[in-house]
CSV table of C-alpha atoms in Angstrom, one decimal:
chain,number,residue,atom,x,y,z
S,1,MET,CA,-17.2,8.6,7.5
S,2,PHE,CA,-15.1,9.4,4.5
S,3,LEU,CA,-15.8,13.2,4.7
S,4,SER,CA,-14.1,13.4,8.1
S,5,SER,CA,-11.4,10.8,7.5
S,6,SER,CA,-7.6,11.0,7.4
S,7,GLN,CA,-7.9,9.7,3.9
S,8,ARG,CA,-9.8,12.7,2.7
S,9,LYS,CA,-7.7,15.1,4.7
S,10,ASN,CA,-4.2,13.8,4.0
S,11,TRP,CA,-4.3,11.5,1.0
S,12,MET,CA,-6.6,13.0,-1.6
S,13,TYR,CA,-5.2,15.2,-4.4
S,14,LYS,CA,-6.5,17.5,-7.0
S,15,ASP,CA,-5.3,15.7,-10.1
S,16,GLU,CA,-2.5,13.6,-11.7
S,17,ILE,CA,-0.4,16.7,-12.1
S,18,GLU,CA,-0.2,17.2,-8.4
S,19,LEU,CA,0.7,13.5,-7.9
S,20,GLN,CA,3.4,13.7,-10.5
S,21,ALA,CA,4.9,16.8,-8.7
S,22,LEU,CA,5.2,14.7,-5.5
S,23,ARG,CA,6.9,11.8,-7.4
S,24,ILE,CA,9.3,14.2,-9.1
S,25,ALA,CA,10.2,15.7,-5.7
S,26,ALA,CA,10.9,12.2,-4.2
S,27,ASN,CA,13.0,11.2,-7.2
S,28,LYS,CA,15.0,14.5,-7.0
S,29,LYS,CA,15.5,14.1,-3.3
S,30,TYR,CA,17.1,10.7,-3.7
S,31,ILE,CA,19.3,11.8,-6.6
S,32,ASP,CA,20.5,14.9,-4.8
S,33,LYS,CA,21.4,12.8,-1.7
S,34,PHE,CA,23.2,9.9,-3.5
S,35,SER,CA,24.6,11.2,-6.8
S,36,ASN,CA,27.9,12.2,-5.1
S,37,ILE,CA,28.1,9.1,-2.9
S,38,LEU,CA,27.6,6.4,-5.4
S,39,GLU,CA,30.2,5.2,-7.9
S,40,PRO,CA,30.0,7.0,-11.3
S,41,THR,CA,28.5,3.9,-13.0
S,42,ALA,CA,25.8,3.6,-10.3
S,43,ALA,CA,25.0,7.3,-10.4
S,44,GLN,CA,24.5,7.2,-14.2
S,45,ALA,CA,22.1,4.3,-13.7
S,46,MET,CA,19.7,6.4,-11.6
S,47,LEU,CA,16.1,6.4,-12.7
S,48,SER,CA,14.0,9.4,-13.8
S,49,ALA,CA,10.7,10.0,-12.1
S,50,GLU,CA,8.9,8.7,-15.2
S,51,GLU,CA,11.0,5.5,-15.1
S,52,GLU,CA,10.2,5.1,-11.4
S,53,ARG,CA,6.5,5.3,-12.2
S,54,THR,CA,6.9,2.6,-14.9
S,55,PHE,CA,8.7,0.4,-12.4
S,56,VAL,CA,6.0,0.9,-9.7
S,57,ARG,CA,3.3,0.1,-12.2
S,58,PHE,CA,4.9,-3.2,-13.0
S,59,TYR,CA,5.0,-4.1,-9.3
S,60,GLU,CA,1.3,-3.0,-9.0
S,61,THR,CA,0.5,-5.8,-11.5
S,62,GLN,CA,2.6,-8.2,-9.4
S,63,MET,CA,0.7,-7.2,-6.2
S,64,ARG,CA,-2.6,-7.7,-7.9
S,65,GLU,CA,-1.6,-11.2,-9.0
S,66,LEU,CA,-0.4,-12.1,-5.4
S,67,CYS,CA,-3.7,-10.9,-4.0
S,68,LYS,CA,-5.8,-12.8,-6.6
S,69,LYS,CA,-3.9,-16.1,-6.0
S,70,PHE,CA,-3.7,-15.7,-2.2
S,71,GLN,CA,-4.9,-18.6,-0.1
S,72,PRO,CA,-7.1,-18.4,1.8
S,73,ILE,CA,-9.1,-16.2,-0.6
S,74,MET,CA,-8.4,-12.5,0.2
S,75,PRO,CA,-11.3,-10.2,0.8
S,76,ARG,CA,-11.6,-7.2,-1.7
S,77,SER,CA,-11.3,-4.8,1.2
S,78,VAL,CA,-7.7,-6.1,2.0
S,79,ILE,CA,-6.7,-5.8,-1.7
S,80,GLY,CA,-8.1,-2.2,-1.9
S,81,THR,CA,-6.4,-1.1,1.3
S,82,ALA,CA,-3.0,-2.7,0.2
S,83,PHE,CA,-3.1,-0.7,-3.0
S,84,HIS,CA,-3.8,2.5,-1.1
S,85,TYR,CA,-0.8,1.9,1.1
S,86,PHE,CA,1.5,1.1,-1.8
S,87,LYS,CA,0.5,4.1,-3.8
S,88,ARG,CA,0.8,6.4,-0.8
S,89,PHE,CA,4.3,5.1,0.0
S,90,TYR,CA,5.7,5.9,-3.4
S,91,LEU,CA,4.3,9.4,-3.5
S,92,ASN,CA,7.1,10.4,-1.1
S,93,ASN,CA,9.7,7.6,-1.6
S,94,SER,CA,11.9,6.5,-4.4
S,95,VAL,CA,12.1,2.9,-5.7
S,96,MET,CA,15.9,3.4,-5.6
S,97,ASP,CA,15.6,3.8,-1.8
S,98,PHE,CA,13.0,1.1,-1.1
S,99,HIS,CA,12.5,-1.7,-3.6
S,100,PRO,CA,8.8,-2.2,-4.6
S,101,LYS,CA,9.0,-6.0,-4.3
S,102,GLU,CA,9.8,-5.6,-0.6
S,103,ILE,CA,7.3,-2.8,0.1
S,104,LEU,CA,4.4,-4.5,-1.7
S,105,VAL,CA,4.4,-7.6,0.5
S,106,THR,CA,4.6,-5.4,3.6
S,107,CYS,CA,1.6,-3.4,2.3
S,108,VAL,CA,-0.5,-6.5,1.8
S,109,TYR,CA,0.5,-8.0,5.2
S,110,LEU,CA,-0.3,-4.7,7.0
S,111,ALA,CA,-3.7,-4.5,5.1
S,112,CYS,CA,-4.5,-8.0,6.3
S,113,LYS,CA,-4.1,-6.9,9.9
S,114,VAL,CA,-5.9,-3.6,9.5
S,115,GLU,CA,-8.9,-5.2,7.7
S,116,GLU,CA,-8.9,-8.1,10.2
S,117,PHE,CA,-8.2,-10.8,7.7
S,118,ASN,CA,-6.4,-13.1,10.2
S,119,VAL,CA,-3.5,-14.9,8.7
S,120,SER,CA,-0.2,-15.6,10.5
S,121,ILE,CA,3.1,-14.5,9.1
S,122,ILE,CA,3.8,-18.2,8.3
S,123,GLN,CA,0.5,-18.5,6.4
S,124,PHE,CA,1.2,-15.3,4.6
S,125,VAL,CA,4.7,-16.1,3.3
S,126,SER,CA,3.5,-19.5,2.2
S,127,ASN,CA,1.9,-17.6,-0.7
S,128,ILE,CA,5.3,-16.1,-1.7
S,129,LYS,CA,7.8,-17.8,-4.0
S,130,GLY,CA,11.4,-18.1,-3.0
S,131,ASP,CA,13.0,-17.8,0.4
S,132,ARG,CA,10.0,-17.5,2.8
S,133,GLU,CA,12.1,-17.0,5.9
S,134,LYS,CA,13.8,-14.1,4.3
S,135,ALA,CA,10.4,-12.8,3.1
S,136,ALA,CA,9.1,-12.9,6.7
S,137,ASP,CA,12.1,-11.0,8.0
S,138,ILE,CA,11.7,-8.3,5.3
S,139,ILE,CA,8.0,-7.8,6.1
S,140,ILE,CA,8.6,-7.6,9.9
S,141,ASN,CA,11.6,-5.2,9.4
S,142,ASN,CA,9.6,-2.9,7.1
S,143,GLU,CA,6.3,-2.9,8.9
S,144,LEU,CA,7.0,0.0,11.2
S,145,LEU,CA,8.7,1.9,8.4
S,146,LEU,CA,5.5,1.6,6.3
S,147,MET,CA,3.3,2.8,9.1
S,148,GLN,CA,5.5,5.8,9.7
S,149,GLN,CA,5.5,6.7,6.0
S,150,LEU,CA,1.7,6.4,6.0
S,151,ASN,CA,1.7,8.8,9.0
S,152,TYR,CA,-0.2,6.0,10.8
S,153,ASN,CA,-3.3,6.8,8.7
S,154,LEU,CA,-4.2,3.2,8.3
S,155,THR,CA,-8.0,3.3,7.9
S,156,VAL,CA,-9.0,3.2,4.3
S,157,HIS,CA,-12.4,3.8,2.8
S,158,ASN,CA,-12.7,1.6,-0.3
S,159,PRO,CA,-15.6,1.9,-2.9
S,160,PHE,CA,-17.0,-1.6,-2.1
S,161,ARG,CA,-19.5,-0.4,0.6
S,162,ALA,CA,-20.6,2.4,-1.6
S,163,VAL,CA,-21.2,0.0,-4.5
S,164,GLU,CA,-23.5,-2.1,-2.2
S,165,GLY,CA,-25.4,1.0,-1.1
S,166,PHE,CA,-26.0,2.1,-4.7
S,167,LEU,CA,-27.2,-1.4,-5.8
S,168,ILE,CA,-29.7,-1.5,-2.9
S,169,ASP,CA,-30.9,2.1,-3.9
S,170,ILE,CA,-31.1,1.1,-7.5
S,171,LYS,CA,-33.3,-1.9,-6.6
S,172,VAL,CA,-35.7,0.3,-4.6
S,173,ARG,CA,-35.7,3.6,-6.6
S,174,SER,CA,-35.0,2.8,-10.3
S,175,ARG,CA,-36.8,0.8,-13.0
S,176,LEU,CA,-33.8,-1.4,-13.7
S,177,ASN,CA,-34.6,-5.1,-13.5
S,178,ASN,CA,-32.2,-7.3,-11.7
S,179,PRO,CA,-29.3,-4.8,-10.7
S,180,GLU,CA,-27.3,-7.9,-9.6
S,181,LYS,CA,-26.4,-8.5,-13.2
S,182,LEU,CA,-24.2,-5.3,-13.0
S,183,ARG,CA,-21.7,-6.9,-10.6
S,184,GLY,CA,-19.5,-8.5,-13.3
S,185,GLY,CA,-18.9,-5.1,-15.0
S,186,ILE,CA,-18.5,-3.3,-11.7
S,187,ASP,CA,-15.8,-5.8,-10.6
S,188,GLU,CA,-14.1,-5.5,-14.0
S,189,LEU,CA,-13.7,-1.7,-13.7
S,190,LEU,CA,-12.7,-1.7,-10.0
S,191,ASP,CA,-10.0,-4.3,-10.8
S,192,LYS,CA,-8.6,-2.1,-13.6
S,193,LEU,CA,-8.6,0.9,-11.2
S,194,TYR,CA,-6.1,-0.8,-8.9
S,195,LEU,CA,-3.5,0.0,-11.6
S,196,THR,CA,-4.4,3.8,-11.7
S,197,ASP,CA,-4.3,6.8,-9.4
S,198,ALA,CA,-8.1,6.9,-9.1
S,199,CYS,CA,-8.1,6.2,-5.3
S,200,LEU,CA,-5.8,9.2,-4.7
S,201,ILE,CA,-8.0,11.7,-6.7
S,202,TYR,CA,-11.6,10.5,-6.5
S,203,SER,CA,-13.8,9.7,-3.5
S,204,PRO,CA,-15.0,6.1,-2.9
S,205,SER,CA,-18.6,7.0,-3.9
S,206,GLN,CA,-17.5,8.6,-7.2
S,207,ILE,CA,-15.5,5.5,-8.0
S,208,ALA,CA,-18.4,3.2,-7.1
S,209,LEU,CA,-20.8,5.2,-9.3
S,210,ALA,CA,-18.4,5.2,-12.2
S,211,ALA,CA,-18.2,1.4,-11.9
S,212,ILE,CA,-22.0,1.0,-11.8
S,213,LEU,CA,-22.5,3.3,-14.8
S,214,HIS,CA,-19.7,1.5,-16.7
S,215,SER,CA,-21.4,-1.8,-16.1
S,216,ALA,CA,-24.8,-0.5,-17.0
S,217,SER,CA,-23.5,0.8,-20.3
S,218,LYS,CA,-21.8,-2.6,-20.9
S,219,ASN,CA,-25.1,-4.3,-20.2
S,220,GLN,CA,-27.0,-1.9,-22.5
S,221,GLU,CA,-29.0,-0.5,-19.5
S,222,ASN,CA,-29.7,3.2,-18.9
S,223,LEU,CA,-29.4,4.7,-15.5
S,224,ASP,CA,-29.4,8.4,-16.6
S,225,ALA,CA,-32.8,9.1,-15.0
S,226,TYR,CA,-31.8,7.5,-11.7
S,227,VAL,CA,-28.5,9.5,-11.5
S,228,THR,CA,-29.9,12.9,-12.7
S,229,GLN,CA,-33.3,13.0,-11.0
S,230,THR,CA,-33.4,10.3,-8.2
S,231,LEU,CA,-29.9,10.5,-6.9
S,232,LEU,CA,-29.0,14.2,-7.5
S,233,GLY,CA,-32.5,15.8,-7.6
S,234,GLY,CA,-31.8,17.6,-10.8
S,235,ASP,CA,-29.0,19.8,-9.3
S,236,PRO,CA,-27.1,21.0,-12.5
S,237,THR,CA,-23.9,22.0,-10.7
S,238,THR,CA,-23.5,18.7,-8.8
S,239,LEU,CA,-24.5,16.8,-11.9
S,240,SER,CA,-21.9,18.5,-14.0
S,241,HIS,CA,-19.1,17.8,-11.5
S,242,LEU,CA,-20.1,14.2,-11.1
S,243,ILE,CA,-20.4,13.5,-14.8
S,244,GLU,CA,-16.9,14.9,-15.3
S,245,ALA,CA,-15.5,12.8,-12.5
S,246,VAL,CA,-17.1,9.6,-13.9
S,247,ARG,CA,-15.8,10.4,-17.3
S,248,LYS,CA,-12.2,10.9,-16.1
S,249,ILE,CA,-12.3,7.7,-14.0
S,250,ARG,CA,-13.5,5.7,-17.0
S,251,ILE,CA,-10.7,7.2,-19.1
S,252,LEU,CA,-8.1,6.2,-16.5
S,253,CYS,CA,-9.1,2.6,-17.0
S,254,LYS,CA,-8.1,2.7,-20.6
S,255,VAL,CA,-4.4,3.1,-19.8
S,256,THR,CA,-3.7,0.2,-17.5
S,257,ASP,CA,-1.5,-2.0,-19.6
S,258,SER,CA,1.5,-3.5,-17.8
S,259,PRO,CA,4.9,-2.2,-18.8
S,260,GLN,CA,6.8,-4.2,-21.4
S,261,LYS,CA,8.9,-7.0,-19.9
S,262,ASP,CA,12.2,-5.9,-21.6
S,263,VAL,CA,11.8,-2.4,-20.3
S,264,VAL,CA,11.2,-3.7,-16.7
S,265,ILE,CA,14.3,-6.0,-16.9
S,266,GLN,CA,16.5,-3.0,-17.8
S,267,LEU,CA,15.0,-0.9,-15.1
S,268,GLU,CA,15.6,-3.7,-12.6
S,269,LYS,CA,19.3,-3.9,-13.5
S,270,ARG,CA,19.7,-0.1,-13.0
S,271,VAL,CA,17.9,-0.2,-9.7
S,272,GLN,CA,20.2,-2.9,-8.4
S,273,LEU,CA,23.2,-0.7,-9.3
S,274,CYS,CA,21.9,2.6,-7.8
S,275,ARG,CA,19.7,1.5,-4.9
S,276,ASN,CA,20.4,2.5,-1.3
S,277,GLU,CA,22.4,-0.5,0.1
S,278,GLU,CA,21.3,0.3,3.7
S,279,ASN,CA,17.8,-0.8,2.6
S,280,ASN,CA,18.9,-3.7,0.5
S,281,PRO,CA,18.4,-7.0,2.5
S,282,ASP,CA,21.1,-8.7,0.4
S,283,SER,CA,23.8,-6.1,1.2
S,284,GLN,CA,26.3,-6.5,4.0
S,285,ILE,CA,25.5,-3.0,5.3
S,286,TYR,CA,21.9,-4.0,5.8
S,287,LYS,CA,22.8,-7.3,7.5
S,288,GLU,CA,25.2,-5.6,9.9
S,289,ARG,CA,22.6,-3.0,10.8
S,290,MET,CA,20.0,-5.7,11.6
S,291,LEU,CA,22.6,-7.4,13.8
S,292,GLU,CA,23.3,-4.2,15.6
S,293,LEU,CA,19.6,-3.7,16.2
S,294,LEU,CA,19.3,-7.3,17.5
S,295,ASP,CA,22.4,-6.8,19.8
S,296,ASP,CA,20.8,-3.6,21.1
S,297,ASP,CA,17.6,-5.4,22.0
S,298,GLU,CA,19.6,-8.2,23.7
S,299,GLU,CA,21.7,-5.6,25.6
S,300,ARG,CA,18.6,-3.7,26.7
S,301,ALA,CA,17.0,-7.0,27.9
S,302,ALA,CA,20.2,-7.9,29.9
S,303,ARG,CA,20.3,-4.4,31.5
S,304,LYS,CA,16.7,-4.7,32.4
S,305,HIS,CA,17.3,-8.1,34.0
S,306,ALA,CA,20.3,-6.8,35.9
S,307,LYS,CA,18.3,-3.8,37.2
S,308,ALA,CA,15.4,-6.0,38.3
S,309,LYS,CA,17.8,-8.3,40.1
S,310,LYS,CA,19.5,-5.4,41.9
S,311,HIS,CA,16.2,-3.9,42.8
S,312,GLY,CA,15.2,-7.2,44.4
S,313,GLN,CA,18.4,-7.4,46.4
S,314,ASN,CA,17.8,-3.8,47.7
S,315,GLU,CA,14.3,-4.7,48.8
S,316,ILE,CA,15.7,-7.6,50.8
S,317,ARG,CA,18.3,-5.3,52.5
S,318,HIS,CA,15.5,-2.8,53.4
S,319,LEU,CA,13.5,-5.5,55.1
S,320,GLY,CA,16.5,-6.5,57.2
S,321,VAL,CA,16.6,-10.0,55.8
S,322,THR,CA,19.8,-11.9,55.0
S,323,ALA,CA,19.7,-14.6,52.3
S,324,ILE,CA,21.4,-17.7,53.7
S,325,LYS,CA,22.3,-20.4,51.2
S,326,SER,CA,21.9,-23.4,53.3
S,327,GLU,CA,19.4,-26.2,53.8
S,328,ASN,CA,18.9,-25.1,57.4
S,329,SER,CA,17.9,-21.5,56.6
């Protein structure tokens, strides 16, 4: 249930002002940490919180395209969950620390697992352009980091189930003929909402109802009586709150244009100058760190093997048995 979920408890916010405050804090944290470490040119290239938001918005459009073109066809629940993960991650992290192109594929891959859309890592990276072996390594190396940054709150309540519930209820308790014709407008609004902060501010049921009312208006249908009387029982307080939420959700959809390409190109250049090299898969520091981790794993495995071998020899001594290497033993 959404009301008792980690999503409602840990990942819902009052408004966009609160979200912006978190993003400003993440931006400031990175600048404070690295401004005196980076070369002067790199330090001057650092992005503002507003520029970071523009950069993230561009990669949200890239993620939406990846999900739309994915083969096999990706369920809507996977797409919704991936966007939740991506938005949550960049509330507390800077794009200069973790590049969005690396985090977005990890978000989508983790969402596939959580929503039980069974694709192997080989199948998954076959949908990605470029070096697929490198992409697989990036996803695997970032998966634990992503889960940690999400505080292991992986279950996401998307609006799709609420939409289906409303449509069934409208069929039974309203005078609207053929509610199925609303689906096109519903999907249109939900698709636009991927590029907004709606899922961090409004509940799945509020988003679902906003999508249904948007589609009803588009189809020149009137559901006012259903909402005010049938759904809410004429409660003026609840009605006022819901109308305001629906209005704000629909306003959010009007500002979902992708950032201009030339702006993104300039931001990309600056990010490459000032990013944390420890988290850059193309940097020597990153490659050395990965080798160290691999060596540590191999050393641990070798120690474990040696310990097991020694333990086996001790057991033989305790039994008073001598191992004789001969064919006559």
